Amino acid sequence: MRLLVRQVRIEAEDIRSFELADPEGAELAPFTPGAHIDVRAPDGPMRQYSLCNGPEERDLYRIAVKREPWSRGGSRAMHGLQPGQFVEVSAPRDAFPLDHGAPHCLLLAAGIGITPLLSMARHLAASGRSFALHHFTRSPRHAAFLREIERGPLGPRSAFHHGLEGEELHGTLGRLLAERPAGALLYLCGPAGFMAQAAEAAAPAWPAESIRREHFAAPAPVSGDAEGGFSVELARTGRTVAVPPDRSIVAALAEQGVRIDTSCEQGVCGTCLTRVLAGEPDHRDLFLSEEERRACDQILPCVSRARGGRLVLDL
């Protein structure tokens, strides 16, 4: 879709929100809480941003973007947008779905991780469901949507935690997660370090299947310098391509004229998800569940590799 940037607002230090709408005012495709869209700003790469809308907003998609100092161009291009410009936008898709059957949802966000959880909180509040939202930030000036949350209908069920580090953060997470209400689900979104600490604090009381996570970026790039290469067979043509130690599957195939749609190139978004017909993937992504990994029938070729020297892909 080609959508109009209807409004740009400063939400916090280095964070801006964007309202994207159909230029003719038509309703946009519906989405579920936790969903994201791919967005390409003029002269910028395509990136994924979680929708933070409430269920009543059918005429726009609302996203928030943090300007990252190490940006490869995505957040820089987005922060250059002005109302009246146009962006390319995909249909919404949801890799972080909200379970509407849970009797209670505990939503823990850190930093810009508030975006999908804000959408969840809005949907839960609108349907009269039980939930609590906690937002961990560096300071009040770094807290996106602070006043909107505190002064709106989410305020009574929301809390902000500013500037917590080390033992103080560990203690706060421990208190919040010490007990699990019957049937409750825990949703986490934020930097990898925060989510690891939260999952560790939750482990004694919250079973693994009750914890849902949304990653915005891989914890660290995986180096292939010390690893051997392998081969990828393309089942539809019978062609075989060698993947050297210093190339991803996506890069090696692209060099041979075989292109796979990608977006994040960090194993987070799922855009490049490809079916595996034979061989064992060495999963390096943050998208697939443990059950999906064990099935060995899918791979994120932007980061994952092969065990045993050979993969056959449905390409």
PDB file of C-alpha atoms in Angstrom:
ATOM      1  CA  MET A   1       0.000   0.000   0.000  1.00  0.00           C
ATOM      2  CA  ARG A   2       0.992   3.601  -0.505  1.00  0.00           C
ATOM      3  CA  LEU A   3      -0.119   5.455   2.611  1.00  0.00           C
ATOM      4  CA  LEU A   4      -0.083   9.107   3.567  1.00  0.00           C
ATOM      5  CA  VAL A   5       1.854  10.309   6.614  1.00  0.00           C
ATOM      6  CA  ARG A   6      -1.037  12.099   8.281  1.00  0.00           C
ATOM      7  CA  GLN A   7       0.640  13.144  11.494  1.00  0.00           C
ATOM      8  CA  VAL A   8       4.080  13.017  13.138  1.00  0.00           C
ATOM      9  CA  ARG A   9       4.435  13.543  16.884  1.00  0.00           C
ATOM     10  CA  ILE A  10       7.365  13.591  19.286  1.00  0.00           C
ATOM     11  CA  GLU A  11       6.489  10.989  21.935  1.00  0.00           C
ATOM     12  CA  ALA A  12       9.742  10.919  23.919  1.00  0.00           C
ATOM     13  CA  GLU A  13      13.422  11.626  23.499  1.00  0.00           C
ATOM     14  CA  ASP A  14      14.456  10.131  20.112  1.00  0.00           C
ATOM     15  CA  ILE A  15      10.978   8.586  19.633  1.00  0.00           C
ATOM     16  CA  ARG A  16       8.379   9.786  17.157  1.00  0.00           C
ATOM     17  CA  SER A  17       4.984   8.369  16.333  1.00  0.00           C
ATOM     18  CA  PHE A  18       3.482   8.319  12.859  1.00  0.00           C
ATOM     19  CA  GLU A  19      -0.128   8.120  11.749  1.00  0.00           C
ATOM     20  CA  LEU A  20      -0.386   6.452   8.338  1.00  0.00           C
ATOM     21  CA  ALA A  21      -3.657   6.675   6.446  1.00  0.00           C
ATOM     22  CA  ASP A  22      -5.173   5.974   3.054  1.00  0.00           C
ATOM     23  CA  PRO A  23      -4.935   9.186   0.982  1.00  0.00           C
ATOM     24  CA  GLU A  24      -8.626   8.858   0.073  1.00  0.00           C
ATOM     25  CA  GLY A  25      -9.693   8.235   3.671  1.00  0.00           C
ATOM     26  CA  ALA A  26     -10.673   4.590   3.154  1.00  0.00           C
ATOM     27  CA  GLU A  27     -10.571   2.068   5.978  1.00  0.00           C
ATOM     28  CA  LEU A  28      -7.376   0.042   6.203  1.00  0.00           C
ATOM     29  CA  ALA A  29      -7.061  -3.728   6.490  1.00  0.00           C
ATOM     30  CA  PRO A  30      -7.892  -4.942  10.007  1.00  0.00           C
ATOM     31  CA  PHE A  31      -5.141  -6.161  12.313  1.00  0.00           C
ATOM     32  CA  THR A  32      -4.800  -8.050  15.561  1.00  0.00           C
ATOM     33  CA  PRO A  33      -3.066  -6.707  18.698  1.00  0.00           C
ATOM     34  CA  GLY A  34       0.651  -7.493  18.504  1.00  0.00           C
ATOM     35  CA  ALA A  35       0.733  -7.198  14.706  1.00  0.00           C
ATOM     36  CA  HIS A  36       3.361  -5.288  12.759  1.00  0.00           C
ATOM     37  CA  ILE A  37       3.694  -3.770   9.299  1.00  0.00           C
ATOM     38  CA  ASP A  38       6.639  -3.373   6.947  1.00  0.00           C
ATOM     39  CA  VAL A  39       7.306   0.279   6.160  1.00  0.00           C
ATOM     40  CA  ARG A  40       9.602   1.806   3.562  1.00  0.00           C
ATOM     41  CA  ALA A  41      10.211   5.549   3.775  1.00  0.00           C
ATOM     42  CA  PRO A  42      11.442   7.407   0.695  1.00  0.00           C
ATOM     43  CA  ASP A  43      15.127   6.557   0.134  1.00  0.00           C
ATOM     44  CA  GLY A  44      15.072   4.225   3.124  1.00  0.00           C
ATOM     45  CA  PRO A  45      15.156   0.451   3.652  1.00  0.00           C
ATOM     46  CA  MET A  46      12.101  -1.598   4.552  1.00  0.00           C
ATOM     47  CA  ARG A  47      11.710  -2.130   8.293  1.00  0.00           C
ATOM     48  CA  GLN A  48       9.118  -3.655  10.625  1.00  0.00           C
ATOM     49  CA  TYR A  49       7.214  -1.566  13.146  1.00  0.00           C
ATOM     50  CA  SER A  50       4.586  -2.776  15.593  1.00  0.00           C
ATOM     51  CA  LEU A  51       1.152  -1.222  15.447  1.00  0.00           C
ATOM     52  CA  CYS A  52       0.109   0.506  18.654  1.00  0.00           C
ATOM     53  CA  ASN A  53      -3.470   1.345  17.635  1.00  0.00           C
ATOM     54  CA  GLY A  54      -6.555   0.625  19.612  1.00  0.00           C
ATOM     55  CA  PRO A  55      -9.451  -1.371  18.120  1.00  0.00           C
ATOM     56  CA  GLU A  56     -11.513   1.748  17.413  1.00  0.00           C
ATOM     57  CA  GLU A  57      -9.036   3.153  14.881  1.00  0.00           C
ATOM     58  CA  ARG A  58      -9.833   1.619  11.497  1.00  0.00           C
ATOM     59  CA  ASP A  59      -8.774   4.545   9.334  1.00  0.00           C
ATOM     60  CA  LEU A  60      -5.069   4.621  10.239  1.00  0.00           C
ATOM     61  CA  TYR A  61      -2.045   2.626  11.302  1.00  0.00           C
ATOM     62  CA  ARG A  62      -0.099   4.134  14.182  1.00  0.00           C
ATOM     63  CA  ILE A  63       3.539   3.246  14.777  1.00  0.00           C
ATOM     64  CA  ALA A  64       6.388   4.643  16.875  1.00  0.00           C
ATOM     65  CA  VAL A  65      10.045   4.663  15.866  1.00  0.00           C
ATOM     66  CA  LYS A  66      13.129   5.219  18.001  1.00  0.00           C
ATOM     67  CA  ARG A  67      16.052   6.939  16.328  1.00  0.00           C
ATOM     68  CA  GLU A  68      18.975   4.575  16.864  1.00  0.00           C
ATOM     69  CA  PRO A  69      22.551   5.916  16.710  1.00  0.00           C
ATOM     70  CA  TRP A  70      23.694   2.717  14.950  1.00  0.00           C
ATOM     71  CA  SER A  71      20.795   2.771  12.492  1.00  0.00           C
ATOM     72  CA  ARG A  72      21.500   1.303   9.055  1.00  0.00           C
ATOM     73  CA  GLY A  73      19.133   3.884   7.629  1.00  0.00           C
ATOM     74  CA  GLY A  74      15.681   2.736   8.755  1.00  0.00           C
ATOM     75  CA  SER A  75      15.067   4.905  11.802  1.00  0.00           C
ATOM     76  CA  ARG A  76      16.989   7.819  10.278  1.00  0.00           C
ATOM     77  CA  ALA A  77      14.755   7.762   7.199  1.00  0.00           C
ATOM     78  CA  MET A  78      11.614   7.506   9.305  1.00  0.00           C
ATOM     79  CA  HIS A  79      12.606  10.432  11.518  1.00  0.00           C
ATOM     80  CA  GLY A  80      13.034  12.514   8.391  1.00  0.00           C
ATOM     81  CA  LEU A  81       9.389  12.067   7.389  1.00  0.00           C
ATOM     82  CA  GLN A  82       6.995  15.002   7.407  1.00  0.00           C
ATOM     83  CA  PRO A  83       3.177  15.073   7.220  1.00  0.00           C
ATOM     84  CA  GLY A  84       2.039  14.933   3.617  1.00  0.00           C
ATOM     85  CA  GLN A  85       4.709  12.497   2.457  1.00  0.00           C
ATOM     86  CA  PHE A  86       3.970   8.928   1.382  1.00  0.00           C
ATOM     87  CA  VAL A  87       5.417   5.588   2.483  1.00  0.00           C
ATOM     88  CA  GLU A  88       5.115   2.024   1.220  1.00  0.00           C
ATOM     89  CA  VAL A  89       3.371  -0.239   3.728  1.00  0.00           C
ATOM     90  CA  SER A  90       2.638  -3.976   3.786  1.00  0.00           C
ATOM     91  CA  ALA A  91      -0.521  -5.593   5.059  1.00  0.00           C
ATOM     92  CA  PRO A  92      -0.369  -6.280   8.817  1.00  0.00           C
ATOM     93  CA  ARG A  93       0.841  -9.662  10.017  1.00  0.00           C
ATOM     94  CA  ASP A  94       1.088 -11.006  13.527  1.00  0.00           C
ATOM     95  CA  ALA A  95       3.948 -13.096  14.905  1.00  0.00           C
ATOM     96  CA  PHE A  96       3.167 -11.992  18.488  1.00  0.00           C
ATOM     97  CA  PRO A  97      -0.535 -12.784  18.893  1.00  0.00           C
ATOM     98  CA  LEU A  98      -2.582 -11.984  21.961  1.00  0.00           C
ATOM     99  CA  ASP A  99      -4.411 -14.954  23.485  1.00  0.00           C
ATOM    100  CA  HIS A 100      -7.938 -13.679  24.025  1.00  0.00           C
ATOM    101  CA  GLY A 101      -8.793 -16.674  26.212  1.00  0.00           C
ATOM    102  CA  ALA A 102      -6.325 -15.959  29.025  1.00  0.00           C
ATOM    103  CA  PRO A 103      -7.978 -14.882  32.286  1.00  0.00           C
ATOM    104  CA  HIS A 104      -5.195 -12.331  32.919  1.00  0.00           C
ATOM    105  CA  CYS A 105      -2.322 -10.857  30.870  1.00  0.00           C
ATOM    106  CA  LEU A 106       0.780  -9.301  32.394  1.00  0.00           C
ATOM    107  CA  LEU A 107       2.471  -6.993  29.890  1.00  0.00           C
ATOM    108  CA  LEU A 108       6.101  -5.987  30.544  1.00  0.00           C
ATOM    109  CA  ALA A 109       7.744  -3.534  28.131  1.00  0.00           C
ATOM    110  CA  ALA A 110      11.130  -1.860  28.052  1.00  0.00           C
ATOM    111  CA  GLY A 111      11.896   1.186  25.930  1.00  0.00           C
ATOM    112  CA  ILE A 112      10.347   1.172  22.472  1.00  0.00           C
ATOM    113  CA  GLY A 113       9.031  -2.325  23.276  1.00  0.00           C
ATOM    114  CA  ILE A 114       5.931  -0.545  24.548  1.00  0.00           C
ATOM    115  CA  THR A 115       4.444  -0.382  21.037  1.00  0.00           C
ATOM    116  CA  PRO A 116       2.924  -3.876  20.578  1.00  0.00           C
ATOM    117  CA  LEU A 117       2.007  -4.101  24.255  1.00  0.00           C
ATOM    118  CA  LEU A 118       0.217  -0.756  24.087  1.00  0.00           C
ATOM    119  CA  SER A 119      -1.980  -2.142  21.313  1.00  0.00           C
ATOM    120  CA  MET A 120      -2.625  -5.243  23.417  1.00  0.00           C
ATOM    121  CA  ALA A 121      -3.524  -3.140  26.461  1.00  0.00           C
ATOM    122  CA  ARG A 122      -5.936  -1.042  24.418  1.00  0.00           C
ATOM    123  CA  HIS A 123      -7.687  -4.112  23.028  1.00  0.00           C
ATOM    124  CA  LEU A 124      -7.842  -5.779  26.447  1.00  0.00           C
ATOM    125  CA  ALA A 125      -9.279  -2.634  28.042  1.00  0.00           C
ATOM    126  CA  ALA A 126     -11.870  -2.258  25.287  1.00  0.00           C
ATOM    127  CA  SER A 127     -13.044  -5.840  25.815  1.00  0.00           C
ATOM    128  CA  GLY A 128     -13.136  -5.566  29.608  1.00  0.00           C
ATOM    129  CA  ARG A 129     -10.375  -8.131  30.132  1.00  0.00           C
ATOM    130  CA  SER A 130      -8.015  -8.372  33.102  1.00  0.00           C
ATOM    131  CA  PHE A 131      -4.458  -7.119  32.526  1.00  0.00           C
ATOM    132  CA  ALA A 132      -1.610  -5.045  33.938  1.00  0.00           C
ATOM    133  CA  LEU A 133       0.922  -3.026  31.920  1.00  0.00           C
ATOM    134  CA  HIS A 134       4.423  -2.184  33.214  1.00  0.00           C
ATOM    135  CA  HIS A 135       6.803   0.022  31.242  1.00  0.00           C
ATOM    136  CA  PHE A 136      10.523   0.140  32.109  1.00  0.00           C
ATOM    137  CA  THR A 137      12.404   3.186  30.796  1.00  0.00           C
ATOM    138  CA  ARG A 138      15.625   5.128  31.380  1.00  0.00           C
ATOM    139  CA  SER A 139      13.715   8.195  32.586  1.00  0.00           C
ATOM    140  CA  PRO A 140      10.311   9.877  32.154  1.00  0.00           C
ATOM    141  CA  ARG A 141      11.594  11.795  29.134  1.00  0.00           C
ATOM    142  CA  HIS A 142      12.443   8.468  27.454  1.00  0.00           C
ATOM    143  CA  ALA A 143       8.977   6.990  28.099  1.00  0.00           C
ATOM    144  CA  ALA A 144       6.893   6.999  24.920  1.00  0.00           C
ATOM    145  CA  PHE A 145       3.154   7.643  25.414  1.00  0.00           C
ATOM    146  CA  LEU A 146       3.698   8.443  29.119  1.00  0.00           C
ATOM    147  CA  ARG A 147       1.012  11.110  29.482  1.00  0.00           C
ATOM    148  CA  GLU A 148      -1.359   9.356  27.106  1.00  0.00           C
ATOM    149  CA  ILE A 149      -1.215   6.199  29.220  1.00  0.00           C
ATOM    150  CA  GLU A 150      -1.237   7.845  32.645  1.00  0.00           C
ATOM    151  CA  ARG A 151      -4.133  10.201  31.874  1.00  0.00           C
ATOM    152  CA  GLY A 152      -6.200   7.818  29.785  1.00  0.00           C
ATOM    153  CA  PRO A 153      -8.266   4.716  30.501  1.00  0.00           C
ATOM    154  CA  LEU A 154      -5.127   2.547  30.756  1.00  0.00           C
ATOM    155  CA  GLY A 155      -3.757   4.592  33.648  1.00  0.00           C
ATOM    156  CA  PRO A 156      -5.285   2.650  36.556  1.00  0.00           C
ATOM    157  CA  ARG A 157      -3.827  -0.615  35.248  1.00  0.00           C
ATOM    158  CA  SER A 158      -0.425   0.728  34.191  1.00  0.00           C
ATOM    159  CA  ALA A 159       2.837   1.507  35.976  1.00  0.00           C
ATOM    160  CA  PHE A 160       6.111   3.096  34.906  1.00  0.00           C
ATOM    161  CA  HIS A 161       9.533   2.153  36.265  1.00  0.00           C
ATOM    162  CA  HIS A 162      12.271   4.664  35.501  1.00  0.00           C
ATOM    163  CA  GLY A 163      16.041   4.314  35.746  1.00  0.00           C
ATOM    164  CA  LEU A 164      16.180   0.847  37.301  1.00  0.00           C
ATOM    165  CA  GLU A 165      19.458  -1.013  36.878  1.00  0.00           C
ATOM    166  CA  GLY A 166      21.319  -3.967  38.374  1.00  0.00           C
ATOM    167  CA  GLU A 167      19.914  -5.286  41.624  1.00  0.00           C
ATOM    168  CA  GLU A 168      17.098  -2.739  41.689  1.00  0.00           C
ATOM    169  CA  LEU A 169      15.794  -3.950  38.326  1.00  0.00           C
ATOM    170  CA  HIS A 170      16.303  -7.570  39.343  1.00  0.00           C
ATOM    171  CA  GLY A 171      14.351  -7.013  42.560  1.00  0.00           C
ATOM    172  CA  THR A 172      11.466  -5.237  40.833  1.00  0.00           C
ATOM    173  CA  LEU A 173      11.118  -7.977  38.237  1.00  0.00           C
ATOM    174  CA  GLY A 174      11.307 -10.591  40.979  1.00  0.00           C
ATOM    175  CA  ARG A 175       8.438  -8.967  42.885  1.00  0.00           C
ATOM    176  CA  LEU A 176       6.263  -8.563  39.791  1.00  0.00           C
ATOM    177  CA  LEU A 177       6.816 -12.153  38.692  1.00  0.00           C
ATOM    178  CA  ALA A 178       6.972 -13.965  42.021  1.00  0.00           C
ATOM    179  CA  GLU A 179       3.477 -15.390  41.575  1.00  0.00           C
ATOM    180  CA  ARG A 180       1.463 -16.339  38.517  1.00  0.00           C
ATOM    181  CA  PRO A 181      -2.284 -15.825  38.682  1.00  0.00           C
ATOM    182  CA  ALA A 182      -4.098 -18.966  37.550  1.00  0.00           C
ATOM    183  CA  GLY A 183      -3.930 -19.287  33.763  1.00  0.00           C
ATOM    184  CA  ALA A 184      -2.195 -15.918  33.299  1.00  0.00           C
ATOM    185  CA  LEU A 185       0.092 -15.199  30.355  1.00  0.00           C
ATOM    186  CA  LEU A 186       3.213 -13.037  30.383  1.00  0.00           C
ATOM    187  CA  TYR A 187       4.064 -10.862  27.374  1.00  0.00           C
ATOM    188  CA  LEU A 188       7.566  -9.377  27.080  1.00  0.00           C
ATOM    189  CA  CYS A 189       8.921  -6.866  24.577  1.00  0.00           C
ATOM    190  CA  GLY A 190      12.118  -4.857  24.697  1.00  0.00           C
ATOM    191  CA  PRO A 191      15.891  -5.216  24.439  1.00  0.00           C
ATOM    192  CA  ALA A 192      17.230  -8.766  24.584  1.00  0.00           C
ATOM    193  CA  GLY A 193      18.952  -8.172  27.945  1.00  0.00           C
ATOM    194  CA  PHE A 194      15.747  -6.986  29.594  1.00  0.00           C
ATOM    195  CA  MET A 195      13.740  -9.911  28.276  1.00  0.00           C
ATOM    196  CA  ALA A 196      16.386 -12.377  29.429  1.00  0.00           C
ATOM    197  CA  GLN A 197      16.264 -10.917  32.946  1.00  0.00           C
ATOM    198  CA  ALA A 198      12.477 -10.935  32.983  1.00  0.00           C
ATOM    199  CA  ALA A 199      12.321 -14.550  31.755  1.00  0.00           C
ATOM    200  CA  GLU A 200      14.851 -15.579  34.397  1.00  0.00           C
ATOM    201  CA  ALA A 201      12.836 -13.857  37.136  1.00  0.00           C
ATOM    202  CA  ALA A 202       9.633 -15.491  35.879  1.00  0.00           C
ATOM    203  CA  ALA A 203      11.039 -19.022  35.561  1.00  0.00           C
ATOM    204  CA  PRO A 204      10.201 -20.272  39.105  1.00  0.00           C
ATOM    205  CA  ALA A 205       6.493 -19.397  38.829  1.00  0.00           C
ATOM    206  CA  TRP A 206       5.720 -19.066  35.124  1.00  0.00           C
ATOM    207  CA  PRO A 207       5.960 -22.164  32.874  1.00  0.00           C
ATOM    208  CA  ALA A 208       7.777 -21.614  29.584  1.00  0.00           C
ATOM    209  CA  GLU A 209       4.546 -21.994  27.599  1.00  0.00           C
ATOM    210  CA  SER A 210       3.001 -19.075  29.514  1.00  0.00           C
ATOM    211  CA  ILE A 211       5.691 -16.591  28.389  1.00  0.00           C
ATOM    212  CA  ARG A 212       5.401 -14.832  25.019  1.00  0.00           C
ATOM    213  CA  ARG A 213       8.168 -12.585  23.631  1.00  0.00           C
ATOM    214  CA  GLU A 214       8.602 -10.093  20.805  1.00  0.00           C
ATOM    215  CA  HIS A 215      12.173  -9.359  19.704  1.00  0.00           C
ATOM    216  CA  PHE A 216      12.975  -6.130  17.883  1.00  0.00           C
ATOM    217  CA  ALA A 217      16.539  -7.131  17.087  1.00  0.00           C
ATOM    218  CA  ALA A 218      18.872 -10.063  17.464  1.00  0.00           C
ATOM    219  CA  PRO A 219      21.060  -9.894  20.604  1.00  0.00           C
ATOM    220  CA  ALA A 220      24.248  -9.899  18.550  1.00  0.00           C
ATOM    221  CA  PRO A 221      25.287 -10.790  15.037  1.00  0.00           C
ATOM    222  CA  VAL A 222      26.491 -14.354  14.564  1.00  0.00           C
ATOM    223  CA  SER A 223      29.897 -14.634  12.974  1.00  0.00           C
ATOM    224  CA  GLY A 224      30.587 -17.442  10.574  1.00  0.00           C
ATOM    225  CA  ASP A 225      34.349 -16.871  10.404  1.00  0.00           C
ATOM    226  CA  ALA A 226      35.219 -20.037  12.312  1.00  0.00           C
ATOM    227  CA  GLU A 227      32.600 -22.257  10.710  1.00  0.00           C
ATOM    228  CA  GLY A 228      32.665 -24.419   7.626  1.00  0.00           C
ATOM    229  CA  GLY A 229      30.553 -23.798   4.575  1.00  0.00           C
ATOM    230  CA  PHE A 230      27.729 -25.976   3.306  1.00  0.00           C
ATOM    231  CA  SER A 231      25.570 -26.395   0.234  1.00  0.00           C
ATOM    232  CA  VAL A 232      21.962 -25.498  -0.476  1.00  0.00           C
ATOM    233  CA  GLU A 233      19.974 -27.373  -3.097  1.00  0.00           C
ATOM    234  CA  LEU A 234      17.060 -25.552  -4.711  1.00  0.00           C
ATOM    235  CA  ALA A 235      14.372 -28.214  -5.084  1.00  0.00           C
ATOM    236  CA  ARG A 236      12.400 -26.534  -7.853  1.00  0.00           C
ATOM    237  CA  THR A 237      15.339 -26.338 -10.235  1.00  0.00           C
ATOM    238  CA  GLY A 238      17.772 -28.927  -8.864  1.00  0.00           C
ATOM    239  CA  ARG A 239      20.449 -26.265  -8.683  1.00  0.00           C
ATOM    240  CA  THR A 240      23.059 -26.403  -5.883  1.00  0.00           C
ATOM    241  CA  VAL A 241      24.668 -23.284  -4.400  1.00  0.00           C
ATOM    242  CA  ALA A 242      27.675 -23.264  -2.064  1.00  0.00           C
ATOM    243  CA  VAL A 243      27.333 -21.142   1.072  1.00  0.00           C
ATOM    244  CA  PRO A 244      30.806 -20.122   2.321  1.00  0.00           C
ATOM    245  CA  PRO A 245      31.582 -19.483   6.003  1.00  0.00           C
ATOM    246  CA  ASP A 246      31.387 -15.705   5.632  1.00  0.00           C
ATOM    247  CA  ARG A 247      28.058 -15.560   3.762  1.00  0.00           C
ATOM    248  CA  SER A 248      24.472 -16.064   4.806  1.00  0.00           C
ATOM    249  CA  ILE A 249      22.216 -18.302   2.735  1.00  0.00           C
ATOM    250  CA  VAL A 250      20.376 -15.216   1.514  1.00  0.00           C
ATOM    251  CA  ALA A 251      23.617 -13.520   0.446  1.00  0.00           C
ATOM    252  CA  ALA A 252      25.038 -16.630  -1.253  1.00  0.00           C
ATOM    253  CA  LEU A 253      21.834 -17.180  -3.229  1.00  0.00           C
ATOM    254  CA  ALA A 254      21.617 -13.501  -4.193  1.00  0.00           C
ATOM    255  CA  GLU A 255      25.136 -13.668  -5.621  1.00  0.00           C
ATOM    256  CA  GLN A 256      23.879 -16.442  -7.899  1.00  0.00           C
ATOM    257  CA  GLY A 257      20.820 -14.484  -8.984  1.00  0.00           C
ATOM    258  CA  VAL A 258      18.360 -16.191  -6.604  1.00  0.00           C
ATOM    259  CA  ARG A 259      16.618 -13.620  -4.445  1.00  0.00           C
ATOM    260  CA  ILE A 260      14.616 -14.233  -1.272  1.00  0.00           C
ATOM    261  CA  ASP A 261      12.431 -11.484   0.159  1.00  0.00           C
ATOM    262  CA  THR A 262      14.051 -10.095   3.315  1.00  0.00           C
ATOM    263  CA  SER A 263      13.497  -7.190   5.638  1.00  0.00           C
ATOM    264  CA  CYS A 264      15.252  -7.193   9.023  1.00  0.00           C
ATOM    265  CA  GLU A 265      18.067  -9.584   8.000  1.00  0.00           C
ATOM    266  CA  GLN A 266      18.471 -10.427  11.705  1.00  0.00           C
ATOM    267  CA  GLY A 267      16.197 -13.453  12.025  1.00  0.00           C
ATOM    268  CA  VAL A 268      13.507 -11.456  13.789  1.00  0.00           C
ATOM    269  CA  CYS A 269      10.705 -10.561  11.385  1.00  0.00           C
ATOM    270  CA  GLY A 270      10.045 -13.833   9.516  1.00  0.00           C
ATOM    271  CA  THR A 271       9.888 -12.228   6.054  1.00  0.00           C
ATOM    272  CA  CYS A 272      12.402 -14.695   4.582  1.00  0.00           C
ATOM    273  CA  LEU A 273      10.864 -17.817   6.152  1.00  0.00           C
ATOM    274  CA  THR A 274      11.556 -20.719   3.782  1.00  0.00           C
ATOM    275  CA  ARG A 275      10.421 -24.343   3.751  1.00  0.00           C
ATOM    276  CA  VAL A 276      13.092 -27.008   4.341  1.00  0.00           C
ATOM    277  CA  LEU A 277      12.612 -30.296   2.447  1.00  0.00           C
ATOM    278  CA  ALA A 278      15.751 -32.134   3.603  1.00  0.00           C
ATOM    279  CA  GLY A 279      18.693 -31.583   5.890  1.00  0.00           C
ATOM    280  CA  GLU A 280      18.904 -30.161   9.409  1.00  0.00           C
ATOM    281  CA  PRO A 281      18.872 -26.396   9.934  1.00  0.00           C
ATOM    282  CA  ASP A 282      21.163 -24.755  12.469  1.00  0.00           C
ATOM    283  CA  HIS A 283      18.644 -22.212  13.746  1.00  0.00           C
ATOM    284  CA  ARG A 284      20.054 -18.787  14.669  1.00  0.00           C
ATOM    285  CA  ASP A 285      16.813 -16.806  14.525  1.00  0.00           C
ATOM    286  CA  LEU A 286      14.526 -15.289  17.133  1.00  0.00           C
ATOM    287  CA  PHE A 287      11.331 -15.913  15.170  1.00  0.00           C
ATOM    288  CA  LEU A 288      10.588 -19.641  15.302  1.00  0.00           C
ATOM    289  CA  SER A 289       9.262 -21.309  18.442  1.00  0.00           C
ATOM    290  CA  GLU A 290      11.131 -24.235  19.973  1.00  0.00           C
ATOM    291  CA  GLU A 291       8.491 -26.594  18.607  1.00  0.00           C
ATOM    292  CA  GLU A 292       8.904 -25.154  15.105  1.00  0.00           C
ATOM    293  CA  ARG A 293      12.677 -25.504  15.357  1.00  0.00           C
ATOM    294  CA  ARG A 294      12.437 -29.145  16.342  1.00  0.00           C
ATOM    295  CA  ALA A 295      10.291 -29.853  13.286  1.00  0.00           C
ATOM    296  CA  CYS A 296      13.261 -28.888  11.043  1.00  0.00           C
ATOM    297  CA  ASP A 297      10.939 -27.954   8.180  1.00  0.00           C
ATOM    298  CA  GLN A 298      11.453 -24.180   8.154  1.00  0.00           C
ATOM    299  CA  ILE A 299      14.429 -21.852   8.222  1.00  0.00           C
ATOM    300  CA  LEU A 300      15.217 -18.139   8.385  1.00  0.00           C
ATOM    301  CA  PRO A 301      17.970 -18.074   5.737  1.00  0.00           C
ATOM    302  CA  CYS A 302      19.074 -14.545   6.589  1.00  0.00           C
ATOM    303  CA  VAL A 303      20.849 -15.834   9.729  1.00  0.00           C
ATOM    304  CA  SER A 304      20.443 -19.605  10.094  1.00  0.00           C
ATOM    305  CA  ARG A 305      22.785 -22.188   8.633  1.00  0.00           C
ATOM    306  CA  ALA A 306      23.006 -25.973   8.163  1.00  0.00           C
ATOM    307  CA  ARG A 307      24.085 -28.924  10.232  1.00  0.00           C
ATOM    308  CA  GLY A 308      25.569 -31.782   8.267  1.00  0.00           C
ATOM    309  CA  GLY A 309      26.704 -29.811   5.250  1.00  0.00           C
ATOM    310  CA  ARG A 310      23.530 -29.768   3.111  1.00  0.00           C
ATOM    311  CA  LEU A 311      20.034 -28.329   3.011  1.00  0.00           C
ATOM    312  CA  VAL A 312      17.300 -28.745   0.425  1.00  0.00           C
ATOM    313  CA  LEU A 313      15.026 -25.721   0.257  1.00  0.00           C
ATOM    314  CA  ASP A 314      11.641 -25.294  -1.394  1.00  0.00           C
ATOM    315  CA  LEU A 315      12.959 -22.721  -3.854  1.00  0.00           C
TER     316      LEU A 315
END
